[in-house]
Amino acid sequence: MFNKRTKIKDLLTTEATGQEVIVMGWVRTFRNNQFIALNDGSTNNNIQIVAELGSLDEATIKRITTSASMKVTGQLIPSQGKGQKVEVKATAVEILGDSDPEKYPLQLRNRPSLEFLREIAHLRFRTNTFGAIFRVRHSLAFAVHQFFHQKGFVYMHTPIITASDAEGAGEMFRVTTLPPENAPKNDDGTINYKEDFFGRSTNLTVSGQLEGELAATAFSEIYTFGPTFRAENSNTARHLAEFWMIEPEMAFYDLEDNMNLAEEFIKHLIRFAMENNREDLEFLAQRLVEEEKQLPQDKRSEMGLIEKLEFVLNNDFTRITYTEAIDILLQSPAYKKKKFQYEVKWGVDMQSEHERYLVEKHFKKPVIVTNYPKEIKSFYMRENEDGKTVAAMDILAPGIGEIVGGSQREERLDKLTKRMEELHIPTEEMWWFLDTRRYGTVPHAGFGLGFERMVLFVTGMTNIRDVIAFPRTPKNAEF
Ligand code: 4AD
Ligand code: MG
């Protein structure tokens, strides 16, 4: 068997008694023809390999370059040097793959910028920053399943290809096998999708919610966790064209139950990372401090990363209505000094500058905003008594803005059909969705958590392109 290795993370906490071990990994540094810092991605900490002077031949020494891969057999011994408890005294060093130091693009010594690393996203996992980010991302994904599993929710895999627009916002990527040059046409010149692969026009899903609702009206509580796609042309540090979303959907829930679940869920994710990724979070906290040194004092975070996460865990999220939020904005010094670029008045969709004012300047903690005007929200949200607002809720997080969007759903068939008609959403094509309201309709609610925005929040990173392995954004689908 080839792989009898021990992971470096485990070796570093093993008691060294001279026992034989096998390690494999990629070279980070090589000093004095003798000391190799080896990393295998299980932790940011390297294991030090010590080769006795003269034990390595010239040819091997030449091949021990940054990012070359190797297998080392040796004895695990207490380290004589500073900085590590144990090290491996090599008895055999085998190069598995060479890495030409003249060509290898990632030279760690001169601290590559995040922008540069995006251009070599295939190699950036080999840096400490991305090692930490992606181990935290993994943990958060695991914690998502753990949270819902413990509560008895059923995990639904909703389709990636759909014929409907779940958000009704028209920001979809079309899926077709028709030839772009000579697609079959109808008499009026439009493309005849009856000839297309699915016999109709289809697109990549923007949300699994509608299918989630179908399942929730049988299992009571379900969640989805999958990729979603939006063709919105937003080239910001918060938007991706392909992102991962977690969408729980619960029967017998009202808006308040929904908010309670969302808050508990976010706290669970944070707590899980704090308990399981302490080392990586401390590294990221330090990274943030370094990064913010370039900023003027008043632009730096008031709290360190760990402190911020603890603060969020230990405090309730503030809950306000949209109407209250608009009033706060109108009363704010920022508004009076005309600091906002976009208009503030009842009825407008809050822009990121407004959301960030509320969470970062006014409340200084996560805020749940409820009961938005129905005109700026999706067709499926439940209409409130006032006839003007819907039972929506968005969670806004410091440094991020909107992290969760959700609502109680309109379970009343007549109201739902009327709203769909007003918005020109084809009720005949959505017969299956409306059937849930025909056969045993129930009050129900759900929300969507943008997974990458959650990873941003927990890692303290500021650009969403740095928390997904291979970001898809306008004009960019490399790798
Ligand atoms: O607010 P949104 O559009 O809500 C929905 O899709 C609902 N169907 C959710 C539900 O009720 N089941 O999106 C939900 C979340 C946002 O709050 C945001 O965190 C994230 O998804 N999100 C994006 N993340 C990255 N890039 C984008 N382009 C995003 N659009 C939304
Ligand atoms: Mg939203």
XYZ file of C-alpha atoms and ligand atoms in Angstrom:
511
model
C 0.000 0.000 0.000
C 1.335 3.414 -0.961
C -0.473 5.597 1.509
C 0.605 4.644 4.993
C 1.319 8.233 5.854
C 0.311 10.144 8.952
C -1.203 13.559 8.434
C 0.958 16.428 9.614
C -1.769 17.812 11.837
C -1.814 14.533 13.752
C 1.965 14.189 13.845
C 2.335 17.592 15.415
C 0.294 16.507 18.403
C 1.769 13.027 18.702
C 4.232 12.213 21.435
C 7.627 11.732 19.837
C 9.398 8.563 20.970
C 11.542 7.922 17.926
C 8.808 5.849 16.271
C 8.964 5.377 12.517
C 6.566 7.597 10.530
C 5.849 8.329 6.906
C 4.855 11.853 5.856
C 3.986 13.202 2.448
C 3.437 16.737 1.358
C 4.729 19.745 -0.519
C 7.881 21.625 0.357
C 7.320 25.086 1.767
C 10.970 25.935 2.479
C 14.361 24.267 2.455
C 17.293 25.636 4.469
C 20.940 24.740 4.909
C 20.556 21.679 2.670
C 19.147 20.099 5.782
C 15.824 21.471 7.054
C 12.654 20.979 5.039
C 9.349 22.559 6.087
C 6.743 20.185 4.694
C 3.013 20.856 4.432
C 0.153 18.543 3.492
C -2.802 20.906 3.869
C -4.126 19.321 7.069
C -2.960 22.419 8.973
C -1.036 25.587 8.271
C 1.735 24.313 10.495
C 4.558 22.540 8.722
C 6.452 19.564 9.984
C 10.162 20.042 10.064
C 12.098 17.318 8.306
C 15.743 17.067 9.287
C 18.164 15.312 7.004
C 21.531 14.520 8.516
C 24.210 16.548 6.772
C 25.684 14.534 3.970
C 22.821 12.043 3.935
C 21.168 13.600 0.876
C 22.943 13.309 -2.438
C 23.520 16.379 -4.643
C 20.818 15.364 -7.134
C 18.133 15.045 -4.459
C 19.121 18.323 -2.819
C 18.629 20.122 -6.139
C 15.142 18.709 -6.437
C 13.957 19.891 -3.014
C 12.381 23.122 -4.176
C 9.293 25.059 -3.109
C 6.163 23.024 -3.872
C 7.980 19.877 -4.921
C 6.122 16.919 -3.456
C 7.819 14.231 -1.450
C 7.551 11.175 0.707
C 9.682 11.095 3.806
C 10.285 8.123 6.055
C 11.928 8.813 9.353
C 11.719 8.905 13.113
C 9.480 11.249 15.012
C 11.676 12.883 17.618
C 11.356 15.823 20.015
C 12.625 18.896 18.234
C 15.837 20.581 19.236
C 14.941 23.755 17.379
C 12.533 26.452 18.411
C 9.032 26.771 16.979
C 7.999 23.134 16.959
C 7.658 20.342 19.491
C 8.461 17.460 17.168
C 10.331 16.877 13.950
C 11.080 14.011 11.630
C 14.616 12.752 11.375
C 14.646 11.494 7.814
C 15.919 8.060 6.923
C 14.616 8.146 3.341
C 13.526 11.077 1.163
C 11.738 10.356 -2.080
C 10.781 13.159 -4.457
C 7.333 12.391 -5.876
C 7.010 15.408 -8.154
C 9.462 18.152 -9.079
C 8.597 21.833 -9.094
C 10.789 24.060 -11.222
C 11.723 27.022 -9.004
C 12.305 29.212 -12.068
C 8.741 28.697 -13.234
C 6.702 28.142 -10.073
C 4.504 31.249 -9.910
C 3.853 31.301 -6.190
C 6.826 32.758 -4.387
C 5.673 32.968 -0.794
C 8.508 35.119 0.432
C 7.239 38.344 -1.106
C 3.663 38.076 0.222
C 1.571 37.791 -2.925
C -1.521 40.029 -3.068
C -5.016 38.552 -2.988
C -5.597 39.961 -6.491
C -2.564 38.137 -7.837
C -3.596 34.941 -6.092
C -6.991 35.082 -7.825
C -5.141 34.784 -11.112
C -3.489 31.608 -9.906
C -6.487 30.262 -8.035
C -5.371 26.727 -8.900
C -2.308 27.197 -6.683
C -3.561 29.552 -4.012
C -4.732 26.705 -1.761
C -1.042 26.252 -1.060
C -0.839 29.506 0.868
C -1.600 29.773 4.568
C -4.433 32.232 3.965
C -6.304 29.987 1.550
C -5.465 26.875 3.519
C -7.212 28.445 6.497
C -10.173 29.802 4.501
C -10.979 26.515 2.831
C -10.663 24.426 5.952
C -13.091 26.841 7.647
C -15.398 26.651 4.627
C -15.379 22.870 4.899
C -16.253 23.024 8.580
C -19.116 25.401 7.987
C -20.546 23.119 5.298
C -20.324 20.187 7.669
C -21.970 22.230 10.428
C -24.889 23.061 8.122
C -25.745 19.394 7.781
C -25.131 18.726 11.445
C -27.485 21.509 12.511
C -30.401 20.402 10.379
C -29.821 16.719 10.886
C -29.983 17.163 14.665
C -33.311 18.910 14.248
C -34.738 16.191 12.040
C -34.840 18.182 8.812
C -34.701 16.214 5.563
C -31.981 17.230 3.089
C -33.510 17.706 -0.366
C -31.502 17.839 -3.564
C -33.486 20.256 -5.673
C -32.901 20.437 -9.426
C -30.181 22.567 -10.973
C -32.005 22.811 -14.286
C -35.490 24.278 -14.007
C -38.139 25.858 -16.186
C -39.214 28.409 -13.590
C -37.808 31.611 -12.161
C -38.085 31.095 -8.418
C -37.343 34.712 -7.561
C -39.261 36.191 -10.471
C -36.344 38.539 -11.092
C -35.398 37.315 -14.553
C -31.714 36.877 -13.758
C -31.275 33.446 -15.255
C -28.710 31.581 -17.307
C -30.409 29.738 -20.125
C -29.746 26.034 -20.619
C -30.141 24.910 -24.198
C -28.766 22.471 -26.759
C -30.140 24.445 -29.726
C -27.438 25.669 -32.125
C -26.918 29.407 -31.545
C -26.489 30.183 -35.270
C -29.609 28.541 -36.649
C -31.987 27.797 -33.831
C -35.463 26.685 -34.984
C -37.874 29.612 -35.129
C -41.577 30.111 -34.607
C -43.603 31.946 -37.251
C -43.135 35.203 -35.354
C -39.332 34.853 -35.439
C -38.861 33.869 -31.796
C -36.896 30.737 -30.942
C -38.959 27.579 -30.840
C -38.016 25.976 -27.549
C -40.366 23.076 -28.222
C -37.477 21.776 -30.313
C -35.036 22.199 -27.448
C -33.690 19.350 -25.298
C -36.423 19.577 -22.660
C -39.123 20.659 -25.090
C -39.315 24.009 -23.350
C -37.158 26.906 -22.286
C -34.994 26.029 -19.283
C -32.431 27.744 -17.093
C -30.046 27.185 -14.205
C -31.835 27.519 -10.900
C -31.708 30.790 -8.977
C -33.065 29.109 -5.848
C -34.320 25.718 -4.719
C -37.104 27.282 -2.694
C -40.124 26.393 -4.802
C -39.210 22.710 -4.882
C -38.292 23.022 -1.206
C -41.835 24.169 -0.470
C -43.213 21.091 -2.207
C -41.134 18.860 0.047
C -41.872 20.854 3.209
C -45.575 20.308 2.699
C -44.948 16.593 3.220
C -41.877 16.256 5.490
C -42.705 19.425 7.493
C -39.064 20.478 7.676
C -36.505 20.276 4.915
C -33.412 22.072 3.736
C -31.471 22.363 0.524
C -27.776 23.116 0.151
C -26.601 23.506 -3.375
C -25.270 25.773 -6.078
C -27.488 28.543 -7.405
C -26.911 30.816 -10.363
C -27.689 34.456 -10.998
C -27.018 36.330 -14.191
C -27.097 39.682 -12.422
C -24.403 41.930 -13.746
C -23.163 42.983 -10.312
C -19.427 43.211 -10.217
C -19.139 43.690 -6.469
C -17.193 42.103 -3.637
C -20.446 40.461 -2.452
C -21.889 38.932 -5.629
C -21.128 35.759 -7.513
C -22.825 34.406 -10.620
C -22.545 30.941 -9.061
C -22.924 30.696 -5.305
C -24.019 28.125 -2.759
C -27.171 28.613 -0.801
C -28.771 26.849 2.153
C -32.551 27.029 2.054
C -34.554 25.545 4.911
C -38.309 25.427 4.454
C -40.646 24.678 7.346
C -44.338 23.915 7.549
C -46.151 25.222 10.645
C -43.756 28.178 10.975
C -44.563 31.863 11.013
C -42.183 34.768 10.492
C -41.054 34.808 14.095
C -40.295 31.078 14.132
C -38.361 31.654 10.920
C -36.238 34.412 12.459
C -35.562 32.341 15.544
C -34.349 29.430 13.439
C -32.158 31.628 11.249
C -30.507 33.256 14.242
C -29.906 29.923 15.953
C -28.508 28.511 12.700
C -26.019 31.326 12.147
C -24.845 31.069 15.738
C -24.446 27.324 15.399
C -22.202 27.771 12.362
C -20.045 30.325 14.141
C -19.779 28.214 17.267
C -18.812 25.155 15.254
C -15.987 27.008 13.530
C -14.796 28.515 16.809
C -14.637 25.067 18.366
C -13.141 23.204 15.444
C -11.038 25.743 13.559
C -9.502 27.792 16.316
C -6.004 27.715 14.868
C -7.154 28.776 11.398
C -9.379 31.521 12.788
C -6.525 32.879 14.852
C -4.383 32.924 11.744
C -7.116 34.763 9.826
C -7.603 37.207 12.710
C -3.908 38.061 12.539
C -4.077 38.381 8.758
C -6.900 40.871 9.104
C -4.931 42.954 11.575
C -1.999 43.046 9.122
C -4.243 43.935 6.204
C -5.978 46.709 8.067
C -2.680 48.337 9.013
C -2.777 49.957 5.569
C -6.117 51.581 6.358
C -6.663 54.833 8.250
C -7.640 54.244 11.891
C -11.333 55.026 11.382
C -11.654 52.455 8.566
C -10.298 49.596 10.658
C -12.567 47.053 12.343
C -13.486 47.989 15.867
C -13.165 44.396 16.987
C -10.736 41.651 16.107
C -12.149 38.686 14.204
C -12.425 36.326 17.171
C -13.834 39.063 19.362
C -16.434 39.858 16.686
C -17.514 36.228 16.399
C -17.786 35.916 20.171
C -19.796 39.102 20.311
C -22.258 37.793 17.735
C -22.609 34.532 19.641
C -23.293 36.295 22.913
C -25.818 38.866 21.766
C -29.305 38.741 20.348
C -29.768 40.027 16.838
C -31.691 43.295 16.773
C -35.127 42.978 15.165
C -36.751 45.971 13.485
C -39.323 46.521 10.791
C -38.483 47.989 7.417
C -40.498 51.068 8.361
C -38.398 51.540 11.508
C -35.219 51.018 9.482
C -36.189 53.761 7.042
C -36.989 56.095 9.957
C -33.568 55.438 11.493
C -31.911 56.198 8.173
C -33.899 59.400 7.738
C -32.891 60.526 11.232
C -29.235 59.594 10.754
C -26.385 62.118 10.625
C -25.253 60.333 7.441
C -28.569 61.178 5.763
C -28.622 64.738 7.038
C -25.087 65.294 5.782
C -26.125 63.826 2.411
C -23.618 61.005 2.749
C -25.856 58.405 1.091
C -25.556 58.040 -2.637
C -28.984 56.426 -3.050
C -32.387 57.763 -2.142
C -33.950 56.981 1.241
C -37.731 56.944 1.532
C -40.423 54.449 2.398
C -40.802 52.062 -0.526
C -37.242 52.001 -1.837
C -35.109 48.893 -1.792
C -32.359 49.550 0.741
C -28.935 49.727 -0.852
C -25.856 48.209 0.645
C -24.755 51.621 2.016
C -28.015 51.812 3.994
C -27.811 48.264 5.271
C -24.232 48.786 6.340
C -25.094 52.026 8.097
C -27.719 50.200 10.157
C -25.505 47.316 11.219
C -22.088 48.933 11.372
C -22.811 52.444 12.597
C -26.194 52.373 14.275
C -26.707 48.987 15.934
C -23.181 47.578 15.626
C -24.488 44.045 15.465
C -26.547 41.791 13.190
C -30.000 43.160 12.483
C -33.118 41.395 11.237
C -35.321 43.675 9.170
C -38.923 42.546 8.693
C -42.098 43.501 6.853
C -40.803 45.051 3.663
C -43.030 46.767 1.103
C -44.503 44.088 -1.121
C -43.430 45.885 -4.302
C -39.751 45.245 -3.665
C -40.091 41.602 -2.632
C -40.858 38.302 -4.357
C -44.301 37.077 -5.332
C -44.423 34.196 -2.843
C -44.154 36.295 0.335
C -47.159 36.438 2.611
C -49.128 39.674 2.497
C -49.594 41.405 5.852
C -52.900 42.784 7.136
C -51.969 46.300 6.010
C -52.043 45.176 2.363
C -48.805 47.095 1.751
C -46.109 44.974 3.327
C -45.142 41.316 3.288
C -43.878 38.985 6.037
C -40.304 39.126 4.801
C -37.116 39.123 6.806
C -33.558 39.914 5.813
C -30.619 39.445 8.148
C -27.923 42.058 7.777
C -24.431 41.357 9.088
C -21.629 43.813 9.881
C -19.139 44.039 7.042
C -21.362 42.004 4.744
C -24.838 43.493 4.447
C -27.573 40.999 3.550
C -26.583 37.497 4.561
C -30.043 35.906 4.793
C -33.238 36.565 2.863
C -36.454 34.832 3.842
C -40.156 35.100 4.517
C -43.345 33.506 5.616
C -44.957 32.206 2.439
C -48.340 33.123 1.034
C -50.311 29.968 1.779
C -53.696 31.393 0.697
C -54.392 30.236 -2.848
C -56.519 33.222 -3.862
C -54.012 35.791 -2.646
C -51.088 33.950 -4.185
C -52.725 33.563 -7.592
C -53.754 37.185 -7.578
C -50.230 38.337 -6.797
C -48.746 36.085 -9.473
C -51.172 37.459 -12.031
C -50.295 41.034 -11.075
C -46.643 40.230 -11.668
C -47.302 38.281 -14.901
C -46.006 35.042 -13.466
C -47.576 32.207 -15.472
C -49.929 30.434 -13.061
C -50.680 27.576 -15.513
C -47.022 26.622 -15.798
C -46.699 26.736 -12.025
C -49.672 24.437 -11.429
C -47.496 22.129 -9.335
C -46.490 24.973 -7.001
C -50.074 26.082 -6.566
C -51.161 22.507 -5.839
C -49.498 22.774 -2.408
C -52.027 25.509 -1.672
C -54.856 23.370 -2.996
C -54.206 20.213 -1.051
C -53.695 20.776 2.651
C -52.096 24.206 2.563
C -50.333 25.250 5.766
C -48.662 28.324 7.193
C -45.012 27.885 6.304
C -41.808 29.846 6.073
C -38.194 29.580 5.036
C -35.049 31.473 4.246
C -31.880 31.367 2.204
C -28.405 31.824 3.661
C -25.760 32.792 1.125
C -22.999 30.356 2.013
C -20.121 32.456 0.670
C -21.354 35.507 2.559
C -21.353 33.386 5.710
C -17.799 32.245 4.958
C -16.809 35.893 4.459
C -18.263 36.769 7.824
C -16.513 33.975 9.687
C -13.113 34.319 7.999
C -13.020 38.129 8.017
C -12.216 38.137 4.307
C -13.633 41.066 2.366
C -13.967 39.830 -1.213
C -16.344 36.986 -2.048
C -13.929 35.805 -4.772
C -11.588 34.703 -2.009
C -13.955 32.338 -0.230
C -15.075 30.164 -3.148
C -12.490 28.022 -4.871
C -13.111 29.109 -8.441
C -15.313 32.211 -8.552
C -17.681 32.856 -11.438
C -18.254 36.561 -11.928
C -19.043 38.740 -14.965
C -16.357 38.166 -17.630
C -14.625 35.543 -15.536
C -14.932 31.753 -15.679
C -11.275 30.733 -15.589
C -10.371 27.317 -14.153
O -32.466 37.032 -0.913
P -32.352 35.921 -1.903
O -32.417 36.243 -3.344
O -33.488 34.883 -1.489
C -33.819 33.735 -2.135
O -33.229 33.260 -3.084
C -34.943 32.990 -1.462
N -35.463 31.990 -2.418
C -34.454 32.379 -0.190
C -35.540 31.630 0.536
O -36.385 32.268 1.141
N -35.525 30.311 0.476
O -30.992 35.126 -1.636
C -30.726 34.570 -0.365
C -29.298 34.868 0.045
C -28.992 36.355 0.180
O -29.386 36.840 1.433
C -27.484 36.368 0.020
O -26.847 35.972 1.228
C -27.267 35.252 -0.989
O -28.386 34.411 -0.953
N -27.090 35.772 -2.353
C -25.915 35.824 -2.994
N -24.674 35.460 -2.629
C -23.682 35.644 -3.519
N -23.855 36.152 -4.755
C -25.079 36.510 -5.185
N -25.243 36.978 -6.422
C -26.174 36.364 -4.286
N -27.506 36.605 -4.367
C -28.032 36.239 -3.194
Mg -32.599 39.062 -0.831
